[in-house]
Short mmCIF file of C-alpha atoms and ligand atoms in Angstrom, two decimals:
data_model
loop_
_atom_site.label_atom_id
_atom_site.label_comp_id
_atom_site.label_asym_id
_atom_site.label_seq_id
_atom_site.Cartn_x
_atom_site.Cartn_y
_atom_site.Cartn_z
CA UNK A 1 0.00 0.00 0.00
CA UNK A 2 1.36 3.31 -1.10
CA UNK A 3 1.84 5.34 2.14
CA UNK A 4 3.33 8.93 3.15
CA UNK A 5 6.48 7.57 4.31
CA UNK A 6 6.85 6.47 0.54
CA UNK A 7 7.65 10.22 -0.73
CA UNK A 8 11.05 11.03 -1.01
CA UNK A 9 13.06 13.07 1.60
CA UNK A 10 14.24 16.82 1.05
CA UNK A 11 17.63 15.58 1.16
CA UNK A 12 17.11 13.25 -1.55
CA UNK A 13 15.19 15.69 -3.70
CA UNK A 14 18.26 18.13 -3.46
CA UNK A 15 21.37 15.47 -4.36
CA UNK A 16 19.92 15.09 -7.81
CA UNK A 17 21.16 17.22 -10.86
CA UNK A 18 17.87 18.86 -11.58
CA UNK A 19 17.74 20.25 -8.18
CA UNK A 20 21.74 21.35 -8.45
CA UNK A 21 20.03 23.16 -11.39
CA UNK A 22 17.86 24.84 -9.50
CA UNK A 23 19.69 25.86 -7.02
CA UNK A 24 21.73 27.60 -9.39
CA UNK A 25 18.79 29.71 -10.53
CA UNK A 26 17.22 30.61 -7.59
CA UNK A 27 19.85 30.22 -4.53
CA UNK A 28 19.61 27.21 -2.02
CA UNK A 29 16.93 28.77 0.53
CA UNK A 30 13.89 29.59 -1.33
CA UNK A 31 14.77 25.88 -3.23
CA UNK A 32 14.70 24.50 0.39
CA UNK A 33 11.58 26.77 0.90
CA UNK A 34 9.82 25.78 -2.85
CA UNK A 35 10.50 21.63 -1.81
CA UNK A 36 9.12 21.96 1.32
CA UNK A 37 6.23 23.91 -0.05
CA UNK A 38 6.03 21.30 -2.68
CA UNK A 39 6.09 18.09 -0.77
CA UNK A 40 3.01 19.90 1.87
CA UNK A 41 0.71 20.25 -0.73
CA UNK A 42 1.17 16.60 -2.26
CA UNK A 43 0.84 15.38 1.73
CA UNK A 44 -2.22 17.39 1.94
CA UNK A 45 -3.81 15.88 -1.17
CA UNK A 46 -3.14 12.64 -0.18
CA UNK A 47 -4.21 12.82 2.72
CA UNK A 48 -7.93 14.30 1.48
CA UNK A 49 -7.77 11.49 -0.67
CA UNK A 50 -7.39 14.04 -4.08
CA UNK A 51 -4.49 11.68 -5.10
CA UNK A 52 -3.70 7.80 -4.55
CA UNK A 53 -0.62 8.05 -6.20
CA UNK A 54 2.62 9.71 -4.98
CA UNK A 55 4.45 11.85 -7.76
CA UNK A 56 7.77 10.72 -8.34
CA UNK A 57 10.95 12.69 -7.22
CA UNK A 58 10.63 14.18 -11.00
CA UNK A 59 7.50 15.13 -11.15
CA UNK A 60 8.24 16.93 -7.25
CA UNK A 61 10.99 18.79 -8.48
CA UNK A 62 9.12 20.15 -12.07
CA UNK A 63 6.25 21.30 -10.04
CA UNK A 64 8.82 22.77 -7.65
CA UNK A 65 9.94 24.93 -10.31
CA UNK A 66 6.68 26.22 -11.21
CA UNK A 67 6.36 27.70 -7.62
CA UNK A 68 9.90 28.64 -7.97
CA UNK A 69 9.10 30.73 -10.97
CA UNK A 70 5.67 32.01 -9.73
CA UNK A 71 7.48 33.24 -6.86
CA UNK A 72 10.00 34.73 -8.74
CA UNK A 73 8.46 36.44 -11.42
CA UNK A 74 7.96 40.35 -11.08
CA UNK A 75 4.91 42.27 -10.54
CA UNK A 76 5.82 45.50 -11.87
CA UNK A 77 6.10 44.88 -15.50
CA UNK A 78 6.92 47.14 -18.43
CA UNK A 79 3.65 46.96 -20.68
CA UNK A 80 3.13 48.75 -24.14
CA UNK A 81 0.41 51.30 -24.10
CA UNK A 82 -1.78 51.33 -27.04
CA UNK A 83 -4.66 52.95 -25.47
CA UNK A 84 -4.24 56.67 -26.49
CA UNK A 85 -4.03 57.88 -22.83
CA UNK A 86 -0.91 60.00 -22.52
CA UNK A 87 -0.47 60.21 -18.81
CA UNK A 88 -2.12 57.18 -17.84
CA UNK A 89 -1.95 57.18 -14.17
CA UNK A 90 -2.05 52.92 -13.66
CA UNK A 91 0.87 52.35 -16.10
CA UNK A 92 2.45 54.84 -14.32
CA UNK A 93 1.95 57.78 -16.27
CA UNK A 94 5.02 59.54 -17.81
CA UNK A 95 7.46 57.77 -19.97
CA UNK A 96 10.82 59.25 -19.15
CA UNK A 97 13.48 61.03 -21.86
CA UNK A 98 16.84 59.27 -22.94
CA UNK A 99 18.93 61.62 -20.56
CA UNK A 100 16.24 61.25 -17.94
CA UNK A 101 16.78 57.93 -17.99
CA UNK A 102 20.83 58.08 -18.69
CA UNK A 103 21.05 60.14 -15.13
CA UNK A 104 18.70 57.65 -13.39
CA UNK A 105 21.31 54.79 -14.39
CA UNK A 106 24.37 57.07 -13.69
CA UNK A 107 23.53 58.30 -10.13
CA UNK A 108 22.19 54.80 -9.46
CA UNK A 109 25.09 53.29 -10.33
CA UNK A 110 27.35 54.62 -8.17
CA UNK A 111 28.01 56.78 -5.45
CA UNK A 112 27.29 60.44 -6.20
CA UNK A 113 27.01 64.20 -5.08
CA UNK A 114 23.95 63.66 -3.06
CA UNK A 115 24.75 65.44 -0.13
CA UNK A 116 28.71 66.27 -1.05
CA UNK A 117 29.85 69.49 -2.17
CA UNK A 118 32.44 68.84 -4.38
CA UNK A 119 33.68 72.34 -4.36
CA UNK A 120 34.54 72.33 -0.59
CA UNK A 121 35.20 69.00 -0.47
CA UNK A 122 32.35 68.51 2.36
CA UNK A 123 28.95 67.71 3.34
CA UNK A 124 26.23 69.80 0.89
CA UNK A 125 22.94 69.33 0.46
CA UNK A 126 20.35 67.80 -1.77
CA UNK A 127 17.95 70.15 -1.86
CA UNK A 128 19.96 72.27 -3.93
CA UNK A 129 19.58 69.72 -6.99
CA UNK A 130 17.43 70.98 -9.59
CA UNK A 131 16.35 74.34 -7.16
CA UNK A 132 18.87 76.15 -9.82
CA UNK A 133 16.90 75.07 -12.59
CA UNK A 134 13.68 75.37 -11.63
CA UNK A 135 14.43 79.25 -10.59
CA UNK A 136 15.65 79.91 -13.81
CA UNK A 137 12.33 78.19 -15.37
CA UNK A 138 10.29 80.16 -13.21
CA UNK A 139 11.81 83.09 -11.84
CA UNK A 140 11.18 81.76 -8.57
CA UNK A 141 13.11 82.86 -5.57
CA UNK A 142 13.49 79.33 -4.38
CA UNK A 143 12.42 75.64 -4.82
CA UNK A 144 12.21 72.21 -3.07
CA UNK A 145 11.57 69.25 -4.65
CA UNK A 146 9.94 65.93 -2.39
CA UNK A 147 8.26 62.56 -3.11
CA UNK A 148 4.71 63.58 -4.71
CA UNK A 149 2.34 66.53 -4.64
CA UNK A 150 0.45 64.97 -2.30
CA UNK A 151 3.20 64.97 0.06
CA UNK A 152 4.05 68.78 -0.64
CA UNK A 153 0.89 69.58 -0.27
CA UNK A 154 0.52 68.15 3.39
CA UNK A 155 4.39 69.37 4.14
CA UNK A 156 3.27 72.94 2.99
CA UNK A 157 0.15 72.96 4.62
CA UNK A 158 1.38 71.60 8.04
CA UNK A 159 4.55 73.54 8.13
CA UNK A 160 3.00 76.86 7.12
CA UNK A 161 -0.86 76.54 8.54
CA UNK A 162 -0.71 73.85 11.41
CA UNK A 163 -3.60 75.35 13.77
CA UNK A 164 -4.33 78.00 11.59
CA UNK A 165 -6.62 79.22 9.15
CA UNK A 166 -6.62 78.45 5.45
CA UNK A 167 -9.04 79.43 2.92
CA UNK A 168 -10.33 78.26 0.22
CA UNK A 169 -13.35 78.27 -2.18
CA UNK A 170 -16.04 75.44 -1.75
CA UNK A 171 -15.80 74.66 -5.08
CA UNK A 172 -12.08 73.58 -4.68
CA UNK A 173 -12.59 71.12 -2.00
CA UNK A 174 -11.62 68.16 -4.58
CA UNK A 175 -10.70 64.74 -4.73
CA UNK A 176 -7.55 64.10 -6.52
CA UNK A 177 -7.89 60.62 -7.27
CA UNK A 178 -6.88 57.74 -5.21
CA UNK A 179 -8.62 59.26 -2.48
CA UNK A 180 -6.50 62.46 -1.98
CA UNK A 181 -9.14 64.78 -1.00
CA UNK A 182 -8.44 68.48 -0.08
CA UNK A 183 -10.47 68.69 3.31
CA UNK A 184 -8.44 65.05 4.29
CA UNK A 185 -5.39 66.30 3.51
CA UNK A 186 -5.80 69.57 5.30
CA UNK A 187 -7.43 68.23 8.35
CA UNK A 188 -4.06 65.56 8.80
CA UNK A 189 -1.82 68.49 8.50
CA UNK A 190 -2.75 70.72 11.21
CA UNK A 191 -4.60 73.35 9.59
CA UNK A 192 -8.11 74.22 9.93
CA UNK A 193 -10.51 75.01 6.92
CA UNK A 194 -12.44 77.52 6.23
CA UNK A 195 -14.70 77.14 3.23
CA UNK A 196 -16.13 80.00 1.18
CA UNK A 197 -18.28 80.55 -1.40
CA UNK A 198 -20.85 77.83 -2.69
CA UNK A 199 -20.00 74.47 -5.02
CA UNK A 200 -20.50 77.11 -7.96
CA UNK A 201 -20.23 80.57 -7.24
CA UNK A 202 -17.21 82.56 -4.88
CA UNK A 203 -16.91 85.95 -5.06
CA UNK A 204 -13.32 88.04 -3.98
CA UNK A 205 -15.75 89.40 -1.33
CA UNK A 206 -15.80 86.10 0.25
CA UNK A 207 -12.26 85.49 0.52
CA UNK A 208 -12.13 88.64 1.97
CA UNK A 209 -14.25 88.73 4.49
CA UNK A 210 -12.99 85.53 5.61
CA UNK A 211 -9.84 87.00 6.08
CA UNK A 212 -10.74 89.33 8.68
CA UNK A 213 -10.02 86.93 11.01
CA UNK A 214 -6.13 86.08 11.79
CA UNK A 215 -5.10 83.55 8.43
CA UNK A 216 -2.21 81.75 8.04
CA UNK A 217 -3.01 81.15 4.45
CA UNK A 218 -5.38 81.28 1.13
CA UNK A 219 -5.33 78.38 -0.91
CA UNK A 220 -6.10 77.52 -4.90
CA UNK A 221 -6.44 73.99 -6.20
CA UNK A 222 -6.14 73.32 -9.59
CA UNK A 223 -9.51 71.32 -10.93
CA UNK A 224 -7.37 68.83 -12.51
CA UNK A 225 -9.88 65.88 -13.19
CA UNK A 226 -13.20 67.55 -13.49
CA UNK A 227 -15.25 70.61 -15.20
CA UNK A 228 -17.37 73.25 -13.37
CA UNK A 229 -19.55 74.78 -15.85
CA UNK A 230 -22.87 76.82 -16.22
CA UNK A 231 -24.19 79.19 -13.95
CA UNK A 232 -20.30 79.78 -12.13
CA UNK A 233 -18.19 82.36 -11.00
CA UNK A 234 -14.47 82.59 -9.53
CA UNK A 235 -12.35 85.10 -9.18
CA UNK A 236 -8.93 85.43 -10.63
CA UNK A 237 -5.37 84.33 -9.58
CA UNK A 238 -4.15 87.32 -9.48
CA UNK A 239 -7.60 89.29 -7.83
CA UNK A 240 -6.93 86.31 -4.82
CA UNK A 241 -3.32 87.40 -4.46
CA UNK A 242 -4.02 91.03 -4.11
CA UNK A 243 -6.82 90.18 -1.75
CA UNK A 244 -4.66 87.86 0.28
CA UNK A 245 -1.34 90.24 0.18
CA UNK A 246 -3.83 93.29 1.64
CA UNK A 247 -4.53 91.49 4.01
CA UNK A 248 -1.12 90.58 4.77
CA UNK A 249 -1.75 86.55 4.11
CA UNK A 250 0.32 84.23 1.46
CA UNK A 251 -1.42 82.53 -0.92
CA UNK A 252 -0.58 78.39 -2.14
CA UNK A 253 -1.46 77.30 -5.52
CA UNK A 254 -1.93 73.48 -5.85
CA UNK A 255 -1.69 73.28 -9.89
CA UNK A 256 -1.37 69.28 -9.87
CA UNK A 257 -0.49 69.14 -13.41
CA UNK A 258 2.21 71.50 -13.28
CA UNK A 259 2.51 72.32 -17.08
CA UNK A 260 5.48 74.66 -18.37
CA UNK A 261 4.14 75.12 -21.84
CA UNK A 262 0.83 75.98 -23.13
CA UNK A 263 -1.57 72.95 -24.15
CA UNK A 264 -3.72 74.89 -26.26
CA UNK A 265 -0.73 75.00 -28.73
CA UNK A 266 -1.77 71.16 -29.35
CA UNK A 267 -5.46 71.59 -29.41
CA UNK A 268 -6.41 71.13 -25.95
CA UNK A 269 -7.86 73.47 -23.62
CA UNK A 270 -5.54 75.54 -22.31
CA UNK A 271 -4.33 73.80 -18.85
CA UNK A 272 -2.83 76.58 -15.94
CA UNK A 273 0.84 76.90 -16.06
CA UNK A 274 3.83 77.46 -13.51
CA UNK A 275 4.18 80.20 -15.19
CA UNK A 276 1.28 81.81 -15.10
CA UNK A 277 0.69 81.11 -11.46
CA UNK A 278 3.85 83.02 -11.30
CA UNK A 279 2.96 86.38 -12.99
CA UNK A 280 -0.33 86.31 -10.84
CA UNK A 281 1.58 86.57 -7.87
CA UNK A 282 0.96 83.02 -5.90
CA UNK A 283 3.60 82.99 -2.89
CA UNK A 284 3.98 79.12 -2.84
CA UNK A 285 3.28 76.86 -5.71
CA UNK A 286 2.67 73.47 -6.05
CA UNK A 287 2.76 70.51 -8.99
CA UNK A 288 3.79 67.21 -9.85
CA UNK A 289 6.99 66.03 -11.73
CA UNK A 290 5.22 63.30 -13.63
CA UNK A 291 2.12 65.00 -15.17
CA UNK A 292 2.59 67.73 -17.60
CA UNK A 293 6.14 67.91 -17.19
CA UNK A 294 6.88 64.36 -18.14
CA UNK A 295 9.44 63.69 -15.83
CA UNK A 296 9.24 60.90 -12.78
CA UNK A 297 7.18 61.03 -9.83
CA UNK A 298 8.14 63.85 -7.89
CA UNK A 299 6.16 66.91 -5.64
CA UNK A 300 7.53 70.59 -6.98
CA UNK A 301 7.32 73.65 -4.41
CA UNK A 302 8.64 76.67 -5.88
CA UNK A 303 7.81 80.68 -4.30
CA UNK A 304 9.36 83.00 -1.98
CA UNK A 305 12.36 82.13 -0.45
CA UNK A 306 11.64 82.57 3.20
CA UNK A 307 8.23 80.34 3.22
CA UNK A 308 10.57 78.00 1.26
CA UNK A 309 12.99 77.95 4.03
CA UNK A 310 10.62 77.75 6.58
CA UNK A 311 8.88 74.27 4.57
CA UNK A 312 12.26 73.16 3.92
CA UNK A 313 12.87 72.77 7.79
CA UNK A 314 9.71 71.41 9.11
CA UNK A 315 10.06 67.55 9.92
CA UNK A 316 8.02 66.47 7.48
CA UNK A 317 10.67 67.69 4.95
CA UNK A 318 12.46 64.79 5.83
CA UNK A 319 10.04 62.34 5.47
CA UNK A 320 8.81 62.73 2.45
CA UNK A 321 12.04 63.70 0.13
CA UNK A 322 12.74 62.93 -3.04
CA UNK A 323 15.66 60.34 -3.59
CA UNK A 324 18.79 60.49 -5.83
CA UNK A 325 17.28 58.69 -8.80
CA UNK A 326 14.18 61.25 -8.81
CA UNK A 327 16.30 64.03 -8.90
CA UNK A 328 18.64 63.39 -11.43
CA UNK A 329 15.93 62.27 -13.31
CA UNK A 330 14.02 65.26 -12.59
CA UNK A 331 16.94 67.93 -13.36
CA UNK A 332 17.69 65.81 -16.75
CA UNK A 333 13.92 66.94 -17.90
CA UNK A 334 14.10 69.76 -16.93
CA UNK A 335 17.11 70.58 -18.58
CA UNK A 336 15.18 69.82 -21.82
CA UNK A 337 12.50 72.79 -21.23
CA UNK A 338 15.66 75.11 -20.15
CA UNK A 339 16.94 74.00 -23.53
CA UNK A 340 13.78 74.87 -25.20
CA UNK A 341 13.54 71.24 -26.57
CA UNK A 342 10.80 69.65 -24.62
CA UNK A 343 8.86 69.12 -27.90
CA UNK A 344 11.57 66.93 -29.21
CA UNK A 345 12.93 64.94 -25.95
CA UNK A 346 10.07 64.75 -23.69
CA UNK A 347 8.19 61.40 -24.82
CA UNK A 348 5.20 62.84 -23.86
CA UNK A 349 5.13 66.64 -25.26
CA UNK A 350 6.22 64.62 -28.22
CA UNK A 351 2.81 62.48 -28.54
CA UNK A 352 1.21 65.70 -28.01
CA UNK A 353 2.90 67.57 -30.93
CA UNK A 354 2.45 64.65 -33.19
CA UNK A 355 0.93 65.97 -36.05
CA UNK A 356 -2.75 63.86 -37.78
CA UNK A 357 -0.70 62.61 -40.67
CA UNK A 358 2.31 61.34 -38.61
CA UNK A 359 0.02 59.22 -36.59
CA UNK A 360 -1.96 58.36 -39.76
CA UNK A 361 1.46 57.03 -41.16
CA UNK A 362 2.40 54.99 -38.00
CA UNK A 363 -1.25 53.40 -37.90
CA UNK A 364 -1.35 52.61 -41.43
CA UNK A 365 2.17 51.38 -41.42
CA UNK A 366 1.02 48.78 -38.73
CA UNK A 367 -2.11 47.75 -40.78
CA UNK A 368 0.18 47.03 -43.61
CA UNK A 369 3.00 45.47 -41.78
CA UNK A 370 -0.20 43.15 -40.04
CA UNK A 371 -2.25 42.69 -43.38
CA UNK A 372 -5.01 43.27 -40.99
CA UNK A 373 -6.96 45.63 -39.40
CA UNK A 374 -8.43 49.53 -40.79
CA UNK A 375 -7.30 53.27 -39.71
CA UNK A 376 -10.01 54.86 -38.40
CA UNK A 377 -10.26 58.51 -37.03
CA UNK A 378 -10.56 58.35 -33.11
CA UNK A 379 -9.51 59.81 -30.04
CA UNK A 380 -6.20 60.57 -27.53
CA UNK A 381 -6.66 61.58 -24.42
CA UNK A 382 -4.28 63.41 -21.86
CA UNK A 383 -5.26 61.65 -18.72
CA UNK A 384 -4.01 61.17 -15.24
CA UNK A 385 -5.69 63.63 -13.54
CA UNK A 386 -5.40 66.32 -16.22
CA UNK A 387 -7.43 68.56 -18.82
CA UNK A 388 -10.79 66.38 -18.13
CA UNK A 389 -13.42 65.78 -20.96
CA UNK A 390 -10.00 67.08 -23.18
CA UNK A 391 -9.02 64.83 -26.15
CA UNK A 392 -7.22 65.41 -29.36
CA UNK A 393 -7.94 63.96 -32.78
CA UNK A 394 -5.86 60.65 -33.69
CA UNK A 395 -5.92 57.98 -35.86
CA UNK A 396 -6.08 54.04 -34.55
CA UNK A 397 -5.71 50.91 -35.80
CA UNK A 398 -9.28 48.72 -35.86
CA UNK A 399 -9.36 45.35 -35.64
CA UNK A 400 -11.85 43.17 -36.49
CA UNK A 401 -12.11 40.09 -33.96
CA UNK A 402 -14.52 37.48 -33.16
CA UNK A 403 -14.60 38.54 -29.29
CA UNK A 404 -12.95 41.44 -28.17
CA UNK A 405 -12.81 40.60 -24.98
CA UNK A 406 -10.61 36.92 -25.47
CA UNK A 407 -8.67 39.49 -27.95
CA UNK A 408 -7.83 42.18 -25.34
CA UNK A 409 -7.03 39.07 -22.79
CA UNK A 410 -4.64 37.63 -25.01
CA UNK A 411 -2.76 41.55 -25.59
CA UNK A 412 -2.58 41.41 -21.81
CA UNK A 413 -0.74 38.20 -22.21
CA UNK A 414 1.34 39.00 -24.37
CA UNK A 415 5.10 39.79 -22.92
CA UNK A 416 5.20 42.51 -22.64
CA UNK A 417 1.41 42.98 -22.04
CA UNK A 418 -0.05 45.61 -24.44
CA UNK A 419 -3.08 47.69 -23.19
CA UNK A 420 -5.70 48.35 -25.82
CA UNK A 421 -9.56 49.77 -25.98
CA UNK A 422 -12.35 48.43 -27.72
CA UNK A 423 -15.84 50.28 -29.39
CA UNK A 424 -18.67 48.33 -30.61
CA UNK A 425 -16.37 44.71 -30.31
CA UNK A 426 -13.61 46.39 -32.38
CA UNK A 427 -9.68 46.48 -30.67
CA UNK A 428 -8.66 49.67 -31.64
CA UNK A 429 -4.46 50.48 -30.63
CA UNK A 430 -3.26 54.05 -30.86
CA UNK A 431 -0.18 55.14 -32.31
CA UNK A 432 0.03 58.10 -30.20
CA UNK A 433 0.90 56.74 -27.15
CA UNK A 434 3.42 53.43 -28.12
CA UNK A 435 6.86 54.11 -28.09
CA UNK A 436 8.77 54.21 -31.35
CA UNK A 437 10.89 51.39 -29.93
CA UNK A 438 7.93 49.25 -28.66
CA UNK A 439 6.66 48.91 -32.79
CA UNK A 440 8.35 46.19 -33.62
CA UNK A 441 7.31 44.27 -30.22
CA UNK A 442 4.22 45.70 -30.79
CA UNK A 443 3.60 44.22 -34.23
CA UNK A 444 5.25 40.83 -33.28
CA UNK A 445 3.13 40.64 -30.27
CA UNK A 446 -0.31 41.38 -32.79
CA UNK A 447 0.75 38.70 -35.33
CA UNK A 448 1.54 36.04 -33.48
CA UNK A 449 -2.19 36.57 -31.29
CA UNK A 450 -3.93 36.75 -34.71
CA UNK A 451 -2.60 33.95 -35.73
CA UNK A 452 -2.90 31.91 -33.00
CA UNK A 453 -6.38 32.80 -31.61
C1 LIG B 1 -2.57 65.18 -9.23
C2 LIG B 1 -2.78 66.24 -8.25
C3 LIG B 1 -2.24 66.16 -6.97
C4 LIG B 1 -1.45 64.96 -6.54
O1 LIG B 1 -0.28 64.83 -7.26
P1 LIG B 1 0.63 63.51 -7.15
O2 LIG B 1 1.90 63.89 -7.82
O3 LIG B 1 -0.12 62.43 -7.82
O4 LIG B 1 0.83 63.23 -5.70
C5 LIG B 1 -2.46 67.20 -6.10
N1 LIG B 1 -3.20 68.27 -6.47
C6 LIG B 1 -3.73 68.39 -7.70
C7 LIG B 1 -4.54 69.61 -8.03
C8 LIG B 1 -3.54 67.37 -8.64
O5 LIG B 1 -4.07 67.48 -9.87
#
């Protein structure tokens, strides 16, 4: 009678050559671990009575390196985006420039001037990396550069307004996405809200009569991911400022998108700039590093040097800084609007400024290269948390496939995965937003699914 006590020991699994093998690959613990693992489950479904027969020491070690490689295998993929979304917040929204990416590797690879001034030959500081560049962008007196908006947001709220008084219009009180919401954010830092105004309408008067009262600041968000429209009124930038500065209170602008360059040169509506926030006079202002600016996750303060300085030395500073790879990565791009050659550099300014008949080309290069599929005029879209409702003209690819939704599985599987859409049981893949050196894994990837499926 086949019993337990039949199943080969650990020890004898590991003297064979497969297991030497495998132990190669993946290092003698997690083998140990994987065996172990492996020999459980087949005692378990034994036991339930799932299997009469034990697996020989063979069969043990093959499904041994399944789990080995399930274990193994990353999570955070590259994946080719066909779906026309620029800034595409789940795939991690902005594709990075070659010297971006060439001062990611470099700092990364070695020790650098993080905190060393070479100069002196001493300790320096990092928050002096890109702060040069970004004043000379902007004009601004000083700059500080941390994780995410989000986190500048709460690090300028709490180190400016903790117990204090900010204000800021109803119709501001917004939810970023991924449940950053304005009132949350304010409430963990410290500072204490005072709403004015309605959801549609706030008038200067109301900012200023809330600022009778002792203020530490006034606030503008940015309306990044929605539209108020209709019967709506707000003042300007710039009447808020004078407002605030009578009144002797600082005002924070929380753009978000954080563009340097006007979108309405590519046909969208025209998004607020850094600029812009700049002429109008805002003391402290806010935006992300891998929005508009196409450049990697980062939070961008930039205003008046002495609220600077005080942000810069609040706690929280600490906590939530940027690391070594973010800013080289960060100067490198912006470097490239310094340079005035964003357009040509910065992948995604560059899908912007694609012009109709270059992505016409590209998509019917693709159907020709396939011997499949129709151009059809469609749609691009921005994205991640940017110009809502906004899209600009394209052209796609259209595929014709018996069910669009084994099709799009089968993309996903694809290595790398590619991320399409589908209309009316059509896969349509966008030009626009697939890298000029994902094409040919692109069109690999679509000839080998329509042949096989
Ligand atoms: C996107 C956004 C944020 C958050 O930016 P992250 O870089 O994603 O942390 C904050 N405020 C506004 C107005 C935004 O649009």
């Amino acid at each position: 009678m086949t019993t337990l006590r039949n199943l080969p020991s650990v020890e004898q699994i590991l003297q064979t050559d497969a297991a030497a093998k495998l132990i190669a690959r993946f290092g003698r613990p997690l083998m140990l671990t994987a065996i172990r693992f492996t020999l459980d489950e087949v005692r378990a479904r034994f036991k339930s009575g799932e299997i009469t027969a034990l697996p020989l020491q063979d069969l043990i070690l093959v499904q041994a390196e399944a789990t080995l490689t399930a274990w193994t295998k990353p999570t955070l993929l590259p994946v080719i985006n066909a779906a026309g979304v620029i800034l595409h917040t789940n795939l991690g929204r902005a594709p990075l420039s070659a010297a971006a990416i060439r001062a990611m590797d470099e700092v990364s690879r070695g020790y650098s001037t993080l905190e060393y001034d070479i100069v002196k030959g001493m300790r320096g500081s990092r928050l002096i990396h890109a702060e040069s560049l970004l004043q000379k962008l902007t004009g601004a007196e000083a700059a500080l550069v941390v994780n995410n908006c989000a986190s500048a947001v709460l690090l300028i709220l709490s180190a400016l307004a903790n117990k204090k008084r900010v204000i800021i219009s109803r119709s501001q009180l917004v939810e970023i996405g991924g449940g950053f919401r304005v009132p949350d954010v304010m409430k963990q830092s410290g500072a204490k809200l005072v709403e004015v105004g309605t959801t549609n309408k706030v008038r200067l008067a109301d900012y200023q009569s809330a600022a009778e009262e002792p203020t530490a600041l006034m606030m503008r968000v940015h309306r990044s991911n929605f539209k108020l429209v209709g019967f709506t009124e707000e003042p300007e930038l710039k009447d808020i400022v004078n407002a605030a500065h009578q009144a002797g209170v600082p005002v924070v602008d929380d753009l978000g998108s954080g563009a340097l360059y006007d979108t309405a040169k590519y046909g969208l509506a025209h998004e607020p700039t850094v600029q812009e926030s700049m002429q109008a006079g805002a003391d402290v202002i806010v935006f992300s590093g891998d929005k508009l600016l196409g450049g990697p996750q980062a939070g961008i303060i930039i205003g008046k040097a002495d609220l600077i300085a005080k942000i810069k030395k609040h706690p929280l500073a600490r906590a939530v800084r940027a690391d070594k790879t973010c800013l080289a990565g960060l100067s490198a791009t912006l470097l490239h609007y310094l340079k005035d050659e964003a357009e040509r550099e910065v992948p995604i300014v560059k899908m912007m400024s694609l012009t109709l008949e270059q992505v016409r080309g590209r998509a019917e290069a693709w159907a020709a290269e396939l011997g499949h599929g129709t151009v059809v005029a469609g749609e691009s879209t921005v994205g991640g948390g940017s110009l809502p409702g906004e899209s600009m003209p394209t052209f796609l690819l259209s595929l014709e496939v018996d069910s669009s939704e084994r099709f799009l599985r089968a993309l996903r599987k694809n290595n790398p995965p590619i991320i399409a859409r589908t209309e009316n049981d059509k896969i349509l893949l966008d030009p626009r937003t697939v890298l000029p050196e994902q094409e040919d894994v692109l069109l690999a990837g679509l000839k080998n699914i329509l042949k096989n499926i």
